[in-house]
CSV table of C-alpha atoms in Angstrom, one decimal:
chain,number,residue,atom,x,y,z
A,1,MET,CA,14.0,-13.1,20.7
A,2,ASN,CA,13.2,-12.9,16.8
A,3,THR,CA,10.5,-11.9,14.3
A,4,THR,CA,8.3,-13.4,12.0
A,5,VAL,CA,5.4,-12.1,9.6
A,6,ASP,CA,2.9,-13.7,7.3
A,7,SER,CA,3.5,-11.7,3.5
A,8,ALA,CA,0.7,-9.5,4.6
A,9,GLY,CA,2.5,-7.5,7.3
A,10,GLN,CA,1.1,-10.4,9.6
A,11,LEU,CA,3.8,-9.1,12.2
A,12,ASN,CA,4.5,-11.7,15.1
A,13,GLU,CA,7.4,-12.6,17.4
A,14,ILE,CA,9.0,-15.9,17.8
A,15,GLN,CA,10.6,-17.1,20.7
A,16,THR,CA,13.0,-19.7,19.0
A,17,SER,CA,14.7,-21.2,21.7
A,18,SER,CA,12.8,-24.2,21.6
A,19,GLU,CA,12.9,-24.2,18.0
A,20,THR,CA,14.7,-27.4,16.2
A,21,PRO,CA,16.7,-26.7,12.5
A,22,LYS,CA,13.3,-29.2,11.1
A,23,GLU,CA,10.5,-28.1,12.6
A,24,ALA,CA,7.4,-27.7,11.0
A,25,ALA,CA,6.5,-25.0,8.7
A,26,GLY,CA,3.3,-23.6,10.2
A,27,PRO,CA,1.5,-20.5,11.6
A,28,ILE,CA,2.2,-19.0,15.1
A,29,THR,CA,0.2,-17.9,18.1
A,30,ALA,CA,-0.9,-15.5,19.6
A,31,ALA,CA,1.1,-15.6,22.5
A,32,GLU,CA,4.4,-15.0,20.0
A,33,ARG,CA,3.7,-11.1,18.7
A,34,ILE,CA,5.0,-7.8,18.7
A,35,LEU,CA,2.8,-5.6,20.1
A,36,THR,CA,4.4,-2.7,18.2
A,37,LEU,CA,3.8,-3.8,15.4
A,38,ASP,CA,0.2,-4.8,15.7
A,39,VAL,CA,0.3,-1.1,16.8
A,40,LEU,CA,1.3,-0.1,13.3
A,41,ARG,CA,-0.5,-2.1,10.8
A,42,GLY,CA,-3.7,-0.3,12.9
A,43,PHE,CA,-2.5,2.8,12.8
A,44,ALA,CA,-1.6,1.8,8.9
A,45,LEU,CA,-5.5,1.2,8.6
A,46,PHE,CA,-6.6,4.1,10.0
A,47,GLY,CA,-5.1,6.1,7.6
A,48,ILE,CA,-5.6,4.1,4.3
A,49,MET,CA,-9.6,4.8,5.6
A,50,PHE,CA,-8.8,8.2,5.0
A,51,VAL,CA,-7.4,9.1,2.0
A,52,ASN,CA,-10.4,5.7,0.8
A,53,VAL,CA,-13.1,6.6,1.8
A,54,HIS,CA,-13.0,10.5,-0.1
A,55,ALA,CA,-12.0,8.2,-3.4
A,56,MET,CA,-15.1,6.6,-2.4
A,57,VAL,CA,-17.4,9.6,-2.1
A,58,HIS,CA,-16.1,10.6,-5.5
A,59,PRO,CA,-15.6,8.1,-8.0
A,60,ASP,CA,-15.1,10.2,-10.9
A,61,ALA,CA,-11.7,11.9,-9.8
A,62,TRP,CA,-10.2,10.3,-7.0
A,63,PHE,CA,-7.3,12.4,-6.1
A,64,ASP,CA,-8.3,15.7,-8.9
A,65,ILE,CA,-9.5,18.2,-6.4
A,66,ALA,CA,-10.7,22.1,-7.4
A,67,TRP,CA,-8.8,24.1,-5.5
A,68,SER,CA,-10.4,27.0,-6.9
A,69,THR,CA,-13.9,25.9,-6.0
A,70,LEU,CA,-13.4,25.3,-2.4
A,71,SER,CA,-14.6,26.8,0.9
A,72,ALA,CA,-11.8,28.0,3.2
A,73,GLY,CA,-12.9,25.2,5.3
A,74,ASP,CA,-12.6,22.4,2.5
A,75,TYR,CA,-9.8,24.1,1.5
A,76,GLY,CA,-7.4,23.5,4.8
A,77,PHE,CA,-9.3,19.8,5.0
A,78,GLU,CA,-7.8,18.6,1.6
A,79,ALA,CA,-4.2,20.7,2.3
A,80,PHE,CA,-4.4,18.1,5.3
A,81,LYS,CA,-4.7,14.9,3.9
A,82,ILE,CA,-2.2,15.4,1.0
A,83,LEU,CA,0.4,16.8,4.0
A,84,PHE,CA,-0.5,14.1,5.9
A,85,THR,CA,-2.1,11.6,4.5
A,86,GLN,CA,-1.7,10.8,0.4
A,87,GLY,CA,1.1,8.4,-0.3
A,88,LYS,CA,2.0,7.8,3.5
A,89,PHE,CA,-0.1,4.8,4.7
A,90,TYR,CA,-0.6,2.6,1.5
A,91,THR,CA,3.7,3.1,1.9
A,92,LEU,CA,3.8,2.6,5.6
A,93,PHE,CA,1.7,-0.8,5.3
A,94,ALA,CA,4.2,-2.0,1.7
A,95,PHE,CA,7.0,-1.4,4.3
A,96,LEU,CA,5.3,-3.5,6.9
A,97,PHE,CA,5.1,-6.4,4.6
A,98,GLY,CA,8.4,-6.0,3.1
A,99,LEU,CA,9.9,-6.4,6.7
A,100,GLY,CA,7.5,-9.2,6.7
A,101,PHE,CA,9.6,-11.1,4.3
A,102,ALA,CA,12.0,-10.5,6.2
A,103,VAL,CA,11.3,-12.6,9.0
A,104,GLN,CA,9.4,-14.9,8.4
A,105,LEU,CA,12.8,-16.2,5.6
A,106,ASP,CA,14.6,-15.7,9.3
A,107,ARG,CA,12.4,-17.6,10.2
A,108,ALA,CA,12.3,-20.4,8.2
A,109,GLU,CA,16.0,-20.4,7.8
A,110,LYS,CA,15.9,-21.4,12.0
A,111,LYS,CA,13.7,-23.9,11.2
A,112,GLY,CA,15.2,-25.1,8.2
A,113,VAL,CA,11.9,-25.4,5.8
A,114,ARG,CA,12.1,-23.8,2.6
A,115,PHE,CA,10.7,-20.3,2.2
A,116,ALA,CA,9.9,-19.5,-1.5
A,117,GLY,CA,7.6,-21.7,-2.4
A,118,ARG,CA,5.3,-21.4,-0.1
A,119,PHE,CA,6.0,-17.3,0.3
A,120,PHE,CA,5.5,-17.8,-3.9
A,121,TRP,CA,2.1,-19.8,-2.9
A,122,ARG,CA,1.5,-16.8,-0.4
A,123,ILE,CA,1.5,-14.5,-2.9
A,124,LEU,CA,-0.7,-16.1,-5.4
A,125,LEU,CA,-3.8,-16.2,-2.9
A,126,LEU,CA,-2.9,-12.4,-2.5
A,127,TRP,CA,-3.4,-11.3,-5.8
A,128,PHE,CA,-6.3,-13.7,-6.6
A,129,ILE,CA,-7.5,-12.0,-2.5
A,130,GLY,CA,-6.8,-8.5,-4.5
A,131,VAL,CA,-8.1,-9.3,-7.6
A,132,THR,CA,-11.3,-10.1,-6.6
A,133,HIS,CA,-12.2,-7.4,-3.9
A,134,MET,CA,-11.5,-5.2,-7.1
A,135,ILE,CA,-13.4,-6.5,-9.5
A,136,LEU,CA,-17.0,-7.1,-7.0
A,137,ILE,CA,-16.4,-4.9,-4.2
A,138,TRP,CA,-13.6,-1.3,-5.1
A,139,ASP,CA,-11.9,-1.0,-7.9
A,140,GLY,CA,-9.3,0.9,-5.1
A,141,ASP,CA,-7.9,-2.2,-4.1
A,142,ILE,CA,-3.3,-1.9,-3.4
A,143,LEU,CA,-4.0,-6.1,-3.0
A,144,ASN,CA,-3.1,-6.9,-6.4
A,145,THR,CA,-0.4,-4.3,-6.6
A,146,TYR,CA,1.4,-6.2,-2.7
A,147,ALA,CA,1.0,-9.4,-4.7
A,148,VAL,CA,2.9,-8.3,-8.0
A,149,GLY,CA,5.7,-6.2,-6.1
A,150,GLY,CA,6.2,-9.5,-3.5
A,151,LEU,CA,6.9,-11.4,-6.9
A,152,PHE,CA,9.6,-8.8,-7.5
A,153,LEU,CA,11.0,-9.4,-4.1
A,154,LEU,CA,11.2,-13.0,-4.3
A,155,PHE,CA,13.4,-12.3,-7.6
A,156,PHE,CA,15.5,-9.7,-6.2
A,157,PHE,CA,15.6,-11.8,-3.3
A,158,GLY,CA,17.3,-15.1,-5.6
A,159,CYS,CA,19.6,-12.8,-7.2
A,160,LYS,CA,20.7,-12.1,-3.2
A,161,ARG,CA,21.4,-15.8,-2.8
A,162,GLY,CA,23.3,-16.4,-6.4
A,163,LEU,CA,25.5,-14.1,-5.1
A,164,ASP,CA,26.1,-14.4,-2.2
A,165,ARG,CA,26.8,-18.1,-3.8
A,166,LEU,CA,30.0,-16.3,-5.8
A,167,VAL,CA,30.9,-14.0,-3.2
A,168,ARG,CA,31.6,-16.8,-1.1
A,169,ARG,CA,33.2,-18.7,-3.5
A,170,PHE,CA,35.6,-15.6,-5.1
A,171,SER,CA,36.5,-13.7,-1.8
A,172,LYS,CA,38.0,-14.7,1.4
A,173,LYS,CA,36.9,-11.9,3.7
A,174,ARG,CA,33.1,-12.4,3.4
A,175,ASP,CA,30.7,-15.0,2.5
A,176,LYS,CA,28.0,-12.5,1.2
A,177,LEU,CA,26.7,-9.6,0.1
A,178,PRO,CA,26.5,-7.1,3.3
A,179,ARG,CA,23.2,-6.1,4.3
A,180,TRP,CA,23.7,-2.1,3.5
A,181,THR,CA,23.8,-3.0,-0.2
A,182,ALA,CA,19.3,-3.6,0.0
A,183,LEU,CA,19.6,-0.1,0.9
A,184,VAL,CA,21.7,0.8,-1.9
A,185,VAL,CA,19.1,-1.7,-4.5
A,186,SER,CA,16.2,-0.3,-2.6
A,187,PHE,CA,17.2,3.4,-3.1
A,188,LEU,CA,17.7,3.1,-7.1
A,189,LEU,CA,14.6,1.3,-7.2
A,190,ILE,CA,12.4,3.6,-5.3
A,191,PHE,CA,13.9,7.1,-6.9
A,192,GLY,CA,16.0,5.2,-10.4
A,193,LEU,CA,13.6,4.3,-12.0
A,194,PHE,CA,11.6,8.8,-11.7
A,195,GLY,CA,14.9,10.0,-13.2
A,196,GLY,CA,14.7,7.6,-16.1
A,197,GLY,CA,11.3,8.6,-16.2
A,198,TYR,CA,11.8,11.7,-16.2
A,199,PHE,CA,14.3,11.9,-19.2
A,200,ALA,CA,11.8,9.6,-21.0
A,201,PHE,CA,8.5,11.9,-20.6
A,202,GLN,CA,11.4,15.0,-21.6
A,203,GLY,CA,11.4,12.4,-24.6
A,204,GLN,CA,7.8,13.0,-25.5
A,205,ILE,CA,7.4,16.4,-24.9
A,206,ALA,CA,10.0,16.9,-27.1
A,207,ALA,CA,8.5,14.0,-30.4
A,208,VAL,CA,4.8,15.6,-29.4
A,209,GLU,CA,6.0,19.4,-30.4
A,210,ASP,CA,8.1,17.5,-33.6
A,211,LEU,CA,4.6,16.2,-34.7
A,212,LYS,CA,3.1,19.8,-33.6
A,213,ALA,CA,5.2,21.3,-35.5
A,214,ARG,CA,5.7,19.2,-38.9
A,215,ALA,CA,1.8,19.0,-38.8
A,216,VAL,CA,1.3,23.2,-38.8
A,217,ALA,CA,4.1,22.6,-41.5
A,218,GLY,CA,2.3,21.1,-43.0
A,219,GLU,CA,4.8,18.4,-44.0
A,220,GLU,CA,3.1,15.0,-45.0
A,221,LEU,CA,2.9,12.6,-42.0
A,222,SER,CA,2.1,8.3,-41.8
A,223,GLU,CA,-1.1,7.0,-40.8
A,224,GLU,CA,0.1,6.3,-37.5
A,225,GLU,CA,1.4,9.2,-36.8
A,226,GLN,CA,-1.8,11.1,-37.8
A,227,GLU,CA,-3.0,9.1,-35.8
A,228,ARG,CA,-1.0,10.4,-32.7
A,229,TYR,CA,-1.3,13.6,-34.1
A,230,ASP,CA,-6.0,13.1,-34.0
A,231,ARG,CA,-5.5,12.1,-30.6
A,232,ILE,CA,-3.5,15.1,-29.6
A,233,VAL,CA,-5.4,17.2,-30.3
A,234,HIS,CA,-8.6,16.1,-29.6
A,235,ARG,CA,-7.4,15.3,-26.4
A,236,GLU,CA,-6.6,19.2,-26.1
A,237,SER,CA,-8.9,20.2,-27.3
A,238,GLU,CA,-12.7,21.3,-26.1
A,239,ALA,CA,-14.3,18.3,-27.4
A,240,GLY,CA,-11.9,17.0,-25.5
A,241,ARG,CA,-11.9,18.1,-22.4
A,242,ALA,CA,-15.8,17.1,-22.8
A,243,GLU,CA,-15.7,13.9,-23.2
A,244,GLN,CA,-13.4,13.2,-20.0
A,245,ALA,CA,-16.6,15.4,-18.5
A,246,GLU,CA,-18.5,12.9,-19.4
A,247,GLN,CA,-16.4,9.8,-19.1
A,248,ARG,CA,-16.2,11.4,-15.3
A,249,ALA,CA,-20.3,12.3,-15.2
A,250,GLU,CA,-21.1,8.0,-16.3
A,251,THR,CA,-19.0,7.3,-13.8
A,252,ARG,CA,-20.5,8.7,-10.7
A,253,ALA,CA,-23.8,7.6,-12.6
A,254,VAL,CA,-23.3,4.1,-11.9
A,255,TYR,CA,-22.1,4.3,-8.9
A,256,THR,CA,-25.1,6.7,-7.6
A,257,ASP,CA,-27.3,5.1,-9.5
A,258,GLY,CA,-26.3,1.9,-10.9
A,259,SER,CA,-27.5,-2.1,-9.8
A,260,TYR,CA,-24.7,-3.7,-7.5
A,261,LEU,CA,-24.2,-6.3,-10.9
A,262,ASP,CA,-24.0,-2.8,-12.8
A,263,THR,CA,-21.3,-1.7,-10.7
A,264,VAL,CA,-19.6,-5.1,-11.5
A,265,GLU,CA,-19.5,-4.9,-14.6
A,266,PHE,CA,-18.5,-2.0,-14.4
A,267,ARG,CA,-15.6,-2.5,-12.6
A,268,ALA,CA,-14.6,-5.3,-14.2
A,269,GLY,CA,-14.6,-3.2,-17.6
A,270,ARG,CA,-11.9,-1.1,-16.1
A,271,PHE,CA,-10.6,-3.7,-14.5
A,272,ALA,CA,-7.0,-4.1,-16.9
A,273,ASN,CA,-6.5,-0.4,-16.5
A,274,ARG,CA,-6.9,-0.5,-12.8
A,275,ALA,CA,-4.3,-3.6,-12.0
A,276,ILE,CA,-1.8,-2.9,-14.6
A,277,SER,CA,0.8,-0.7,-12.3
A,278,GLY,CA,3.7,-0.4,-14.4
A,279,PRO,CA,6.7,0.8,-13.5
A,280,PHE,CA,4.7,1.8,-9.7
A,281,TRP,CA,5.5,-2.3,-9.0
A,282,LEU,CA,8.4,-2.0,-8.7
A,283,VAL,CA,8.8,1.0,-6.9
A,284,ILE,CA,6.7,-0.6,-4.0
A,285,ALA,CA,9.1,-3.8,-4.3
A,286,GLY,CA,12.3,-0.6,-3.2
A,287,ILE,CA,10.1,-0.3,-0.3
A,288,PHE,CA,9.3,-4.0,0.8
A,289,ILE,CA,13.4,-3.7,0.7
A,290,LEU,CA,13.6,-1.1,2.9
A,291,GLY,CA,11.2,-2.7,5.4
A,292,ALA,CA,12.8,-6.2,4.6
A,293,TYR,CA,16.0,-4.1,5.9
A,294,PHE,CA,14.9,-3.2,8.8
A,295,GLY,CA,13.6,-7.1,9.5
A,296,ARG,CA,16.5,-8.5,8.7
A,297,ASN,CA,18.6,-6.2,11.3
A,298,ASN,CA,15.7,-7.0,13.9
A,299,PHE,CA,15.2,-3.0,14.4
A,300,ILE,CA,12.2,-2.7,15.6
A,301,GLY,CA,12.1,-5.8,18.4
A,302,ARG,CA,15.5,-4.5,19.4
A,303,ALA,CA,13.4,-0.7,19.2
A,304,ALA,CA,14.8,-0.1,23.8
A,305,GLU,CA,18.3,-1.1,22.4
A,306,LEU,CA,18.7,1.1,19.9
A,307,LYS,CA,16.1,4.4,21.2
A,308,GLY,CA,18.9,6.6,19.7
A,309,GLY,CA,18.8,5.3,16.4
A,310,PHE,CA,15.3,5.6,16.4
A,311,LYS,CA,15.0,8.9,18.0
A,312,LYS,CA,17.8,10.2,15.1
A,313,LEU,CA,15.4,8.7,11.8
A,314,LEU,CA,12.2,10.3,13.7
A,315,TRP,CA,13.7,14.2,13.6
A,316,ILE,CA,15.5,13.4,10.1
A,317,SER,CA,12.4,11.5,8.6
A,318,LEU,CA,9.8,14.9,10.0
A,319,ILE,CA,12.9,17.3,8.2
A,320,ALA,CA,13.4,15.7,5.1
A,321,GLY,CA,9.1,15.1,5.2
A,322,LEU,CA,7.7,18.2,6.0
A,323,PRO,CA,9.4,20.4,2.8
A,324,LEU,CA,8.8,17.2,0.3
A,325,THR,CA,5.1,17.1,1.5
A,326,SER,CA,4.2,21.1,1.5
A,327,LEU,CA,6.5,20.7,-2.1
A,328,PHE,CA,3.3,18.3,-3.5
A,329,LEU,CA,0.6,20.1,-1.7
A,330,TYR,CA,2.4,23.2,-4.0
A,331,VAL,CA,2.5,20.9,-7.7
A,332,ASN,CA,-1.3,19.5,-6.7
A,333,ILE,CA,-2.2,23.3,-7.0
A,334,LEU,CA,-1.0,24.1,-9.7
A,335,SER,CA,-1.8,21.6,-11.2
A,336,GLU,CA,-5.8,21.4,-10.4
A,337,HIS,CA,-6.8,21.8,-14.5
A,338,GLU,CA,-3.9,19.7,-15.9
A,339,THR,CA,-5.3,16.2,-18.0
A,340,GLY,CA,-3.9,13.7,-19.2
A,341,PHE,CA,0.8,13.0,-18.3
A,342,SER,CA,1.9,16.6,-17.4
A,343,ILE,CA,5.0,17.9,-16.2
A,344,LEU,CA,3.2,18.2,-13.2
A,345,ARG,CA,1.5,15.0,-12.4
A,346,PHE,CA,5.6,13.3,-13.0
A,347,ALA,CA,6.3,15.7,-10.0
A,348,GLY,CA,3.4,15.3,-8.4
A,349,PHE,CA,3.5,11.6,-8.1
A,350,PHE,CA,8.0,12.2,-7.4
A,351,LEU,CA,7.1,14.0,-4.4
A,352,LYS,CA,4.2,11.9,-3.4
A,353,THR,CA,6.4,9.5,-3.3
A,354,ALA,CA,9.1,10.9,-0.9
A,355,SER,CA,6.9,12.7,0.5
A,356,GLY,CA,5.3,8.8,1.3
A,357,LEU,CA,8.3,7.1,2.7
A,358,ALA,CA,9.6,10.4,4.8
A,359,PHE,CA,6.4,10.3,6.9
A,360,ALA,CA,6.4,6.5,6.5
A,361,LEU,CA,9.8,6.2,8.7
A,362,PHE,CA,8.5,8.5,11.2
A,363,PHE,CA,6.1,6.7,11.7
A,364,VAL,CA,7.6,4.1,12.0
A,365,ALA,CA,9.7,5.3,14.2
A,366,ALA,CA,7.2,7.3,17.0
A,367,ILE,CA,5.6,5.1,17.0
A,368,THR,CA,7.8,2.7,17.7
A,369,LEU,CA,9.4,5.3,20.8
A,370,GLY,CA,6.0,5.6,22.1
A,371,MET,CA,5.3,1.9,22.8
A,372,LEU,CA,7.7,2.5,24.1
A,373,GLY,CA,6.9,5.0,27.4
A,374,SER,CA,3.5,6.3,29.0
A,375,ALA,CA,2.1,6.3,25.3
A,376,GLN,CA,1.6,2.7,25.0
A,377,ARG,CA,-1.7,2.7,26.7
A,378,TRP,CA,-2.8,5.0,24.0
A,379,LEU,CA,-1.4,3.5,21.1
A,380,LYS,CA,-2.3,0.3,21.6
A,381,TRP,CA,-5.8,1.4,20.8
A,382,PHE,CA,-4.7,0.0,17.2
A,383,ALA,CA,-3.5,-2.8,17.2
A,384,PRO,CA,-6.6,-5.1,17.7
A,385,VAL,CA,-7.3,-3.7,14.7
A,386,GLY,CA,-3.7,-4.2,13.4
A,387,ARG,CA,-4.4,-7.8,14.1
A,388,MET,CA,-7.0,-8.5,12.2
A,389,ALA,CA,-5.7,-5.9,8.8
A,390,LEU,CA,-6.3,-8.1,5.9
A,391,THR,CA,-10.3,-8.6,7.5
A,392,ASN,CA,-10.7,-5.0,8.2
A,393,TYR,CA,-9.2,-3.8,5.1
A,394,ILE,CA,-11.3,-5.3,3.2
A,395,MET,CA,-15.0,-4.7,5.7
A,396,GLN,CA,-14.4,-1.1,5.4
A,397,SER,CA,-14.6,-1.5,1.9
A,398,ILE,CA,-17.8,-3.3,1.6
A,399,ILE,CA,-19.4,-0.8,5.1
A,400,GLY,CA,-18.2,1.8,2.5
A,401,THR,CA,-19.6,0.7,-0.8
A,402,PHE,CA,-23.0,-0.4,0.9
A,403,PHE,CA,-22.9,3.1,2.7
A,404,PHE,CA,-22.5,5.3,-0.7
A,405,TYR,CA,-23.1,3.7,-3.8
A,406,GLY,CA,-26.9,3.8,-4.9
A,407,TRP,CA,-27.5,-0.3,-4.7
A,408,GLY,CA,-26.5,0.4,-1.1
A,409,LEU,CA,-27.6,3.2,1.2
A,410,GLY,CA,-27.0,5.6,-1.2
A,411,MET,CA,-25.0,8.2,0.3
A,412,MET,CA,-22.3,9.2,-1.4
A,413,GLU,CA,-23.8,12.3,-2.4
A,414,HIS,CA,-24.7,14.0,0.9
A,415,PHE,CA,-21.2,12.8,2.3
A,416,ASN,CA,-19.0,16.6,2.5
A,417,ASN,CA,-15.8,16.4,4.4
A,418,GLY,CA,-16.9,17.3,7.8
A,419,LEU,CA,-19.3,14.1,7.6
A,420,GLU,CA,-16.8,11.5,6.1
A,421,LEU,CA,-14.5,12.6,9.4
A,422,VAL,CA,-17.3,11.4,11.5
A,423,TYR,CA,-17.8,8.6,9.5
A,424,MET,CA,-14.5,7.2,10.0
A,425,ILE,CA,-13.5,7.7,13.1
A,426,THR,CA,-17.4,5.6,13.3
A,427,ILE,CA,-16.3,2.7,11.3
A,428,PHE,CA,-12.5,2.6,12.9
A,429,ALA,CA,-14.5,2.7,16.6
A,430,PHE,CA,-16.5,0.3,15.3
A,431,GLN,CA,-13.5,-2.3,14.1
A,432,THR,CA,-12.0,-1.7,17.1
A,433,TRP,CA,-14.9,-3.4,19.7
A,434,PHE,CA,-15.4,-5.7,16.5
A,435,SER,CA,-11.5,-6.6,16.3
A,436,ILE,CA,-11.5,-6.8,20.3
A,437,TRP,CA,-14.9,-9.5,20.7
A,438,TRP,CA,-13.4,-11.7,17.6
A,439,LEU,CA,-9.7,-11.5,19.6
A,440,GLU,CA,-11.0,-13.1,22.4
A,441,ARG,CA,-12.7,-15.9,21.0
A,442,TYR,CA,-10.4,-16.8,17.3
A,443,ARG,CA,-7.3,-16.7,17.1
A,444,PHE,CA,-7.4,-15.3,13.6
A,445,GLY,CA,-9.7,-12.6,12.2
A,446,PRO,CA,-11.7,-14.7,9.6
A,447,LEU,CA,-10.2,-13.7,6.4
A,448,GLU,CA,-6.5,-14.4,7.9
A,449,TRP,CA,-7.6,-17.3,8.9
A,450,LEU,CA,-8.7,-18.0,5.3
A,451,TRP,CA,-5.8,-17.4,4.2
A,452,ARG,CA,-3.4,-19.7,6.6
A,453,SER,CA,-5.6,-22.5,5.6
A,454,GLY,CA,-5.4,-22.2,1.8
A,455,THR,CA,-1.5,-21.1,2.8
A,456,TYR,CA,-0.7,-24.9,4.1
A,457,LEU,CA,-4.1,-26.4,2.0
A,458,LYS,CA,-5.3,-27.5,5.2
A,459,TRP,CA,-7.4,-25.8,7.8
A,460,GLN,CA,-6.6,-24.3,10.3
A,461,PRO,CA,-7.9,-24.4,13.7
A,462,ILE,CA,-9.3,-20.8,14.4
A,463,ARG,CA,-11.4,-21.0,17.6
A,464,LYS,CA,-9.2,-20.0,20.5
A,465,ALA,CA,-10.3,-23.4,22.3
A,466,ALA,CA,-9.3,-25.8,20.2
A,467,VAL,CA,-5.6,-24.2,20.9
A,468,THR,CA,-3.4,-27.1,23.0
A,469,ALA,CA,-0.6,-25.5,25.4
C-alpha cells in the first residue's frame, strides 16, 4: 500500500497493485483514503479555529495580550491557548502538506506521469484561493503562505533530482542521496534562519545604538540617517505610541462599524504587508520537507509496524515541547509592553516555531497511536471535517466574520473567552454534521471539487451516483 495526497493535505490511500506504469493522472476515490490522516487534518482544523476566532474578535491586536489587566480566569484561558494551540496547528497543517507532496510524488512516479508541472499549477490555484480569501473574507489567511512555501518545496525537489543525478554519475555505492538528508535540510531551514536572523538583528541593534549616540553627541548625520533617527525617536515617543494606538482603534472601528465593502477595501490596502511573509516562507518550506520525509517513508501507512517508533516520538516531542512552549508563554508575558521588533519578540517567534514543531509531532504520534486502539471510535469524528479541509477552513472564516463583524451580526463587542469556547464547539459540531451529510452524497467537498476540476482543467464527477465501479 502507498499513500497519496493532494497538495493542500488531501491525504488518501492508493492501492497500487492494479496500477500500470502509464496510468493517467486523476483524482482518487473515497475508498482509497487513510482514516488517520483525515483525523489529523480535522483535528488541526479545530485547533486552527481555536486561534483564529480570537483573532477575529480582536482584529486590532491578534496576539498582543494585556496580561496585567486580565482576570484570573481570562489569564488561565490565554495561557492555555499559548501553551497548547498557538503555533501548533498551522505547523501540523504544514507538516501534512509536505507529507502530501511526497506521497503524491510517489504516486506520480509509479504511474509514470509528470509531476512538477501539475503541482506548480495546483499551487498557483491554491495561491489564488488564498489571496481571494485574504481580501474578500479574512486577512488571517495561511493558504497563500503555504502556496509560496510549496514553490520553495518544488524548487528543493528539483535540486534533489539534480543532486541525485550527480550521485549516480560519480558514486559506485549509491544511486541517490540518502533520505535522511531531507531532515538536515528541513532543520537548517527551520532553525538555521533563526541563527542568521539573530546575528543580523544584533547588528541592527548595534547600528541603532551607534546612530543614537552620534545624534546625541551632535554629530552631523546624512539625510538618510537623520530620517531613520527621526523615525526611531518618533516610534519610541509618547506621540508614536499614541499613533499606534490610534491605528489599532481605526482597525477595530472598520470591523465593528464598517460595511462589508469597507472591510474589503481595508484588507486590500494591507494586502502587501499581510501577504509578504519574508523568511517565514522558508520556515514553512522546512516544515513541508519534514512532512515529505514522513511521506516518502510511508510512516503513517506503516503505523502498526512502527508502533514502537511512534511511542518514542510521542515522548521525545512532549518532553521537548513542554519546556519550549512554557518559555514561549514566559517570553510572551515579558514582552507585553514591547513595541516594534525587539529581542523578546524575536525570541518569542523562535520559541513559537520550536514548540509548534514539537507539539505538531506529538499530535501526529498521539493520534496515530490512538487510531491503532480503542480511541479510534472517538477520534474518527474528526475525519469528515478533515476530508473537506479546504471547504471547512474557508467556511470557518465566512461564518466567523459574518458573526463577529459589524456588516453581519456584530457580536465582536459582546464576546469573552468563555463565549468564544462555546462558539467554537458549536461551529465545529455543525461542520462535523454538515461534512457527514455532504460526504454521504458527494465525493468531495465543494471547494475541493472546484480545486480538483481546476487542476485537471476538466469538471470532475462530484455526485457519488455518477461514479461507476
